[in-house]
mmCIF file of C-alpha atoms in Angstrom:
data_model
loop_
_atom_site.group_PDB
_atom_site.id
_atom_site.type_symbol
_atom_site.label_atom_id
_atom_site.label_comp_id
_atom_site.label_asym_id
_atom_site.label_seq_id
_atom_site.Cartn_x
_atom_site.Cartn_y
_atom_site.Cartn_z
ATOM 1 C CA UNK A 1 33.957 6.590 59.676
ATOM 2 C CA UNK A 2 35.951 3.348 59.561
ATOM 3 C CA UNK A 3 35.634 1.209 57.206
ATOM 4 C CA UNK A 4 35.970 -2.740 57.191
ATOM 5 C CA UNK A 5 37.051 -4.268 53.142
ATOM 6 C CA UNK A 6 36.887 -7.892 53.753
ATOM 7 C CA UNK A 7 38.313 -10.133 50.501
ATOM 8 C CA UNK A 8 40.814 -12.824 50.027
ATOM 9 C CA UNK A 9 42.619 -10.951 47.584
ATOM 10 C CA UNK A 10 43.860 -13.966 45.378
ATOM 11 C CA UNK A 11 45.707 -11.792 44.157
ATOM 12 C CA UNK A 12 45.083 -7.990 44.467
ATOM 13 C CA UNK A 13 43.209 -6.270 41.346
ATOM 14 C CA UNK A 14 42.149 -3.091 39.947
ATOM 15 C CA UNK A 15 39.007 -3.652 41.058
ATOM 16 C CA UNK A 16 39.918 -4.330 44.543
ATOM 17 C CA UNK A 17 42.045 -0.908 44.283
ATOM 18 C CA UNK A 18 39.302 1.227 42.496
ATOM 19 C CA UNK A 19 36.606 0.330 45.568
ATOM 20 C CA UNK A 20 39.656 1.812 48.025
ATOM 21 C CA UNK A 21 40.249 4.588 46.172
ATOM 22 C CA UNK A 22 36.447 5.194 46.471
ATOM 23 C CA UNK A 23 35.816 4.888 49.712
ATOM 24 C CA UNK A 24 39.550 6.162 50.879
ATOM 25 C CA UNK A 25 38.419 9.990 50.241
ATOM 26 C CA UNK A 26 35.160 9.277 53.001
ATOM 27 C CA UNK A 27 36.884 7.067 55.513
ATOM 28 C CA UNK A 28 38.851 8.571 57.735
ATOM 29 C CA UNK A 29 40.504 4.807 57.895
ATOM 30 C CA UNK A 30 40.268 1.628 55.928
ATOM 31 C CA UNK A 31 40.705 -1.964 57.373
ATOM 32 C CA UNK A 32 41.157 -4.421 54.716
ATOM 33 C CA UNK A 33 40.749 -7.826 56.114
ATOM 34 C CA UNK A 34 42.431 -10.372 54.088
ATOM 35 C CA UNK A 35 40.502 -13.674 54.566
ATOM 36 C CA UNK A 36 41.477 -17.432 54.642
ATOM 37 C CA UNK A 37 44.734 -15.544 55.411
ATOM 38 C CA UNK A 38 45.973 -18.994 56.988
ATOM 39 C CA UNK A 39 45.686 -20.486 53.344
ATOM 40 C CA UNK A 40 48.434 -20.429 50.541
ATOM 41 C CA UNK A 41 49.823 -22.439 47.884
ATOM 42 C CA UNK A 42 46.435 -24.030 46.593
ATOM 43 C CA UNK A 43 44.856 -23.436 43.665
ATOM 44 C CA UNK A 44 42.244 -21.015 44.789
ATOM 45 C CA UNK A 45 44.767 -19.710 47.533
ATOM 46 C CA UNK A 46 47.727 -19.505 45.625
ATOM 47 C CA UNK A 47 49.806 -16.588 47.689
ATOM 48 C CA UNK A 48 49.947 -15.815 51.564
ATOM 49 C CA UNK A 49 48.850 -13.759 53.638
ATOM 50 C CA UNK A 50 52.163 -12.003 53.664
ATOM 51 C CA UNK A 51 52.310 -12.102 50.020
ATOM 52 C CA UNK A 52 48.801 -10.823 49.351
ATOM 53 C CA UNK A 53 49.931 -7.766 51.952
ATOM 54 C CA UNK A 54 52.320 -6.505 50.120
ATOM 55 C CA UNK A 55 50.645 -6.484 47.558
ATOM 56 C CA UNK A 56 47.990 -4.300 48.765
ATOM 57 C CA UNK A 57 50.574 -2.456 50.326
ATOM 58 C CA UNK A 58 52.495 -1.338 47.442
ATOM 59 C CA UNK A 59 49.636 -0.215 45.354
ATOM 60 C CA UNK A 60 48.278 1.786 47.791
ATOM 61 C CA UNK A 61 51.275 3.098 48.312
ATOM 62 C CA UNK A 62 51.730 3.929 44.286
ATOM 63 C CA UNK A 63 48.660 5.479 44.722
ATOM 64 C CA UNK A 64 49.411 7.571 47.901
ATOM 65 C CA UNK A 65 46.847 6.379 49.856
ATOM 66 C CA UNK A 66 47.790 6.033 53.240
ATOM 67 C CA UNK A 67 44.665 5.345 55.601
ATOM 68 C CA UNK A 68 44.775 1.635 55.718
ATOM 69 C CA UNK A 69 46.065 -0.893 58.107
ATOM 70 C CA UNK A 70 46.149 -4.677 56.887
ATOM 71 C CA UNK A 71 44.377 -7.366 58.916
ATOM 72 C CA UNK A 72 44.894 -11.656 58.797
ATOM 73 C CA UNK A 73 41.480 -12.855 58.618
ATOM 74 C CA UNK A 74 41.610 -16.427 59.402
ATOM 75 C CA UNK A 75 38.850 -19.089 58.163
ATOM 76 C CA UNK A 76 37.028 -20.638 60.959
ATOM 77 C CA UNK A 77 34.633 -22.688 59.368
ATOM 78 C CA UNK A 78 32.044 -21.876 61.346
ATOM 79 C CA UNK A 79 28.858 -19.130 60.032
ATOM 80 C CA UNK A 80 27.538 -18.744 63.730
ATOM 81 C CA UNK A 81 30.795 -17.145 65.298
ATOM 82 C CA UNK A 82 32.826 -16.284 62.363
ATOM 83 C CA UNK A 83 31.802 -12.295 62.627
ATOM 84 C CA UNK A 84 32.248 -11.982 66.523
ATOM 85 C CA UNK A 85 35.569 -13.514 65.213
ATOM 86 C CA UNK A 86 36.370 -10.643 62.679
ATOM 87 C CA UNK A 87 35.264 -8.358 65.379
ATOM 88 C CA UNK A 88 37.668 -9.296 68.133
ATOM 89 C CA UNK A 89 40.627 -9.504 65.602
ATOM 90 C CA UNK A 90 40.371 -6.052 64.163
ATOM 91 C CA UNK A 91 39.804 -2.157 65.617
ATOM 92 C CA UNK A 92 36.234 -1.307 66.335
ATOM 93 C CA UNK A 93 34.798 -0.204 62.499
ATOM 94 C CA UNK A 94 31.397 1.353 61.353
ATOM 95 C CA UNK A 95 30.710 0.189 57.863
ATOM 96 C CA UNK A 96 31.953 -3.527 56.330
ATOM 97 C CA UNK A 97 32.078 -3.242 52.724
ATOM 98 C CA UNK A 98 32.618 -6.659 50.546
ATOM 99 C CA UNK A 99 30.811 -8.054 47.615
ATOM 100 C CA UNK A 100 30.359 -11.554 48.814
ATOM 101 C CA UNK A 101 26.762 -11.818 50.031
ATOM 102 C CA UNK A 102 27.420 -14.516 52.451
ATOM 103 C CA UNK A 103 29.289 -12.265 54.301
ATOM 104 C CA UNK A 104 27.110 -9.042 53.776
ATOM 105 C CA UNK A 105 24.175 -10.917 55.805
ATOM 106 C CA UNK A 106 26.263 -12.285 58.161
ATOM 107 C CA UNK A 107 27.245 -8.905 59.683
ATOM 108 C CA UNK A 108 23.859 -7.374 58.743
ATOM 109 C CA UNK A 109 22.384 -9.998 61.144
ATOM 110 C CA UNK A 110 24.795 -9.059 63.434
ATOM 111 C CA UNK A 111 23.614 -5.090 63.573
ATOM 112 C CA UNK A 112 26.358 -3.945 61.323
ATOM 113 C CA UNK A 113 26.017 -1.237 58.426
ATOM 114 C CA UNK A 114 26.839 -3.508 55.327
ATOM 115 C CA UNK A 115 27.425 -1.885 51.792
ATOM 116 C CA UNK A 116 27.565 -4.575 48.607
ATOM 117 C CA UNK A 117 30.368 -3.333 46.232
ATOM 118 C CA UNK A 118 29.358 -2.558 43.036
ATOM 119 C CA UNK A 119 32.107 -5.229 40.673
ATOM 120 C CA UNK A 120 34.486 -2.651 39.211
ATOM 121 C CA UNK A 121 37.497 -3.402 36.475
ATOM 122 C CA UNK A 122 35.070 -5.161 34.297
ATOM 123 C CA UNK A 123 33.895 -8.425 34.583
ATOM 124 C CA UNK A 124 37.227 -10.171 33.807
ATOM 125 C CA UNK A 125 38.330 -8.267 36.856
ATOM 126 C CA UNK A 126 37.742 -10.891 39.622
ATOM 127 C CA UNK A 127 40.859 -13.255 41.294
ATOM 128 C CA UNK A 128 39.155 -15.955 39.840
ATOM 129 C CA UNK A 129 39.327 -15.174 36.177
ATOM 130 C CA UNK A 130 43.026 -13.575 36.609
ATOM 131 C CA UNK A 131 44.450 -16.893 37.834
ATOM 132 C CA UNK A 132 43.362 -18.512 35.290
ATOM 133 C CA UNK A 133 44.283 -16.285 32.308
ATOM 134 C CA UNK A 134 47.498 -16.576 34.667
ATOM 135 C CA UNK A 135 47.751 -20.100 34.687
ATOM 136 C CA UNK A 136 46.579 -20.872 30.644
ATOM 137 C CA UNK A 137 49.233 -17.786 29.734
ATOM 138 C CA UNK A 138 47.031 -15.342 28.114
ATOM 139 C CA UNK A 139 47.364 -11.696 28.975
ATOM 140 C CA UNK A 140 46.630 -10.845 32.742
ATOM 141 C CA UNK A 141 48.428 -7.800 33.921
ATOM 142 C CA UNK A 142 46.127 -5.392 32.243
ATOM 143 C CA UNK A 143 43.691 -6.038 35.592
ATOM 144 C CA UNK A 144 45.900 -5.799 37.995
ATOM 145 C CA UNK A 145 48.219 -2.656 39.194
ATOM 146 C CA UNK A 146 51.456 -2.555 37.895
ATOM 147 C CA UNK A 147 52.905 -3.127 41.468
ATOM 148 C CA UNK A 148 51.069 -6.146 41.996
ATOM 149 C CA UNK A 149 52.187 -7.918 38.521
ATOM 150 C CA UNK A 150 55.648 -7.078 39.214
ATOM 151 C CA UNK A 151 55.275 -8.529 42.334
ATOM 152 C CA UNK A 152 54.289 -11.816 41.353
ATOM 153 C CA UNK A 153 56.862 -11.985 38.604
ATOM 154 C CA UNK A 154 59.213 -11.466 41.499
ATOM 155 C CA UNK A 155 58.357 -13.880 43.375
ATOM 156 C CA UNK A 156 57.525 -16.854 40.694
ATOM 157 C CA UNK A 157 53.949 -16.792 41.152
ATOM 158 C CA UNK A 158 52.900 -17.381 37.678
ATOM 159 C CA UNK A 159 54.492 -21.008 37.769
ATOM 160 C CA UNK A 160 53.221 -21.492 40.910
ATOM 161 C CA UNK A 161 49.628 -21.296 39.506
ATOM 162 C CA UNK A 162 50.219 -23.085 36.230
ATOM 163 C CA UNK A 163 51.571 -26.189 38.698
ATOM 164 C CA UNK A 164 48.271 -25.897 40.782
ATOM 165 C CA UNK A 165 46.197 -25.395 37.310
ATOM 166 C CA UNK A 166 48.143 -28.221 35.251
ATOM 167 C CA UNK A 167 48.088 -30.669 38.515
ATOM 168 C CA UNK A 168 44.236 -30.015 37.922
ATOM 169 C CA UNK A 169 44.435 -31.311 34.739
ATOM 170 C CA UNK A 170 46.419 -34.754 35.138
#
């Protein structure tokens, strides 16, 4: 079985890396499709695609997991076509797994298998909530793997988010 994980990843939690470890033992390969991959540097798209990648990349890695490949999903603003989109972009896959129910019915409708994730890593554990703890300083990296906080430190994205949050507020 082949299995489609379709998220934006903004950034890459436990959560996120406790529904691959699940599913990782049953697949024989996991697709994770990183949407709105063509947006970055906002404030609910802070990192690229690129930067998101690694980021899944070295905590599977940590973990030993090795049957993933990374897809760009790119936003095309448009409900009717957007799944025969995904579909063309990525390997043929049997199951799409993803928590957003938007995109749950929009593949059901479309004959696929659909499974909605259960949320795992607590409630705080969603990209939302981590950016924000992120960008008003309060402690973050306890829902995220170590690889991905060490990351971001390494590439400056905590003041990246506090300038998107503070330009909020002014």
């Amino acid at each position: 079985m082949i299995v489609l994980f379709i998220g934006r990843f903004q950034p890459f939690h436990k959560g996120h890396l406790e529904v691959i470890k699940l599913y990782a033992s049953k697949a024989e390969k996991i697709l994770i499709g990183v949407g709105s991959a063509q947006y970055h540097h906002t404030l609910d798209n802070p990192f690229t695609y690129e930067e998101r990648r690694e980021m899944i990349r070295k905590s599977l890695e940590a973990e030993g997991i090795e049957n993933f490949e990374i897809y760009p999903i790119n936003d095309i603003h448009d409900y009717q076509r957007w799944v025969d989109h995904v579909a063309s972009s990525l390997p043929k896959f049997d199951l799409v797994i993803a928590r957003n129910p938007t995109t749950l019915k929009l593949f059901e409708n479309k004959g696929y298998k659909v499974e909605k994730l259960p949320l795992l890593g607590g409630k705080d554990c969603r990209g939302s909530v981590i950016r924000k703890r992120m960008a008003e300083g309060k402690e973050w990296k306890h829902l995220v793997p170590a690889e991905v906080a060490r990351y971001i430190e390494e590439i400056d994205g905590l003041s990246r988010i506090r300038q998107f949050y503070n330009s909020l507020l002014n």
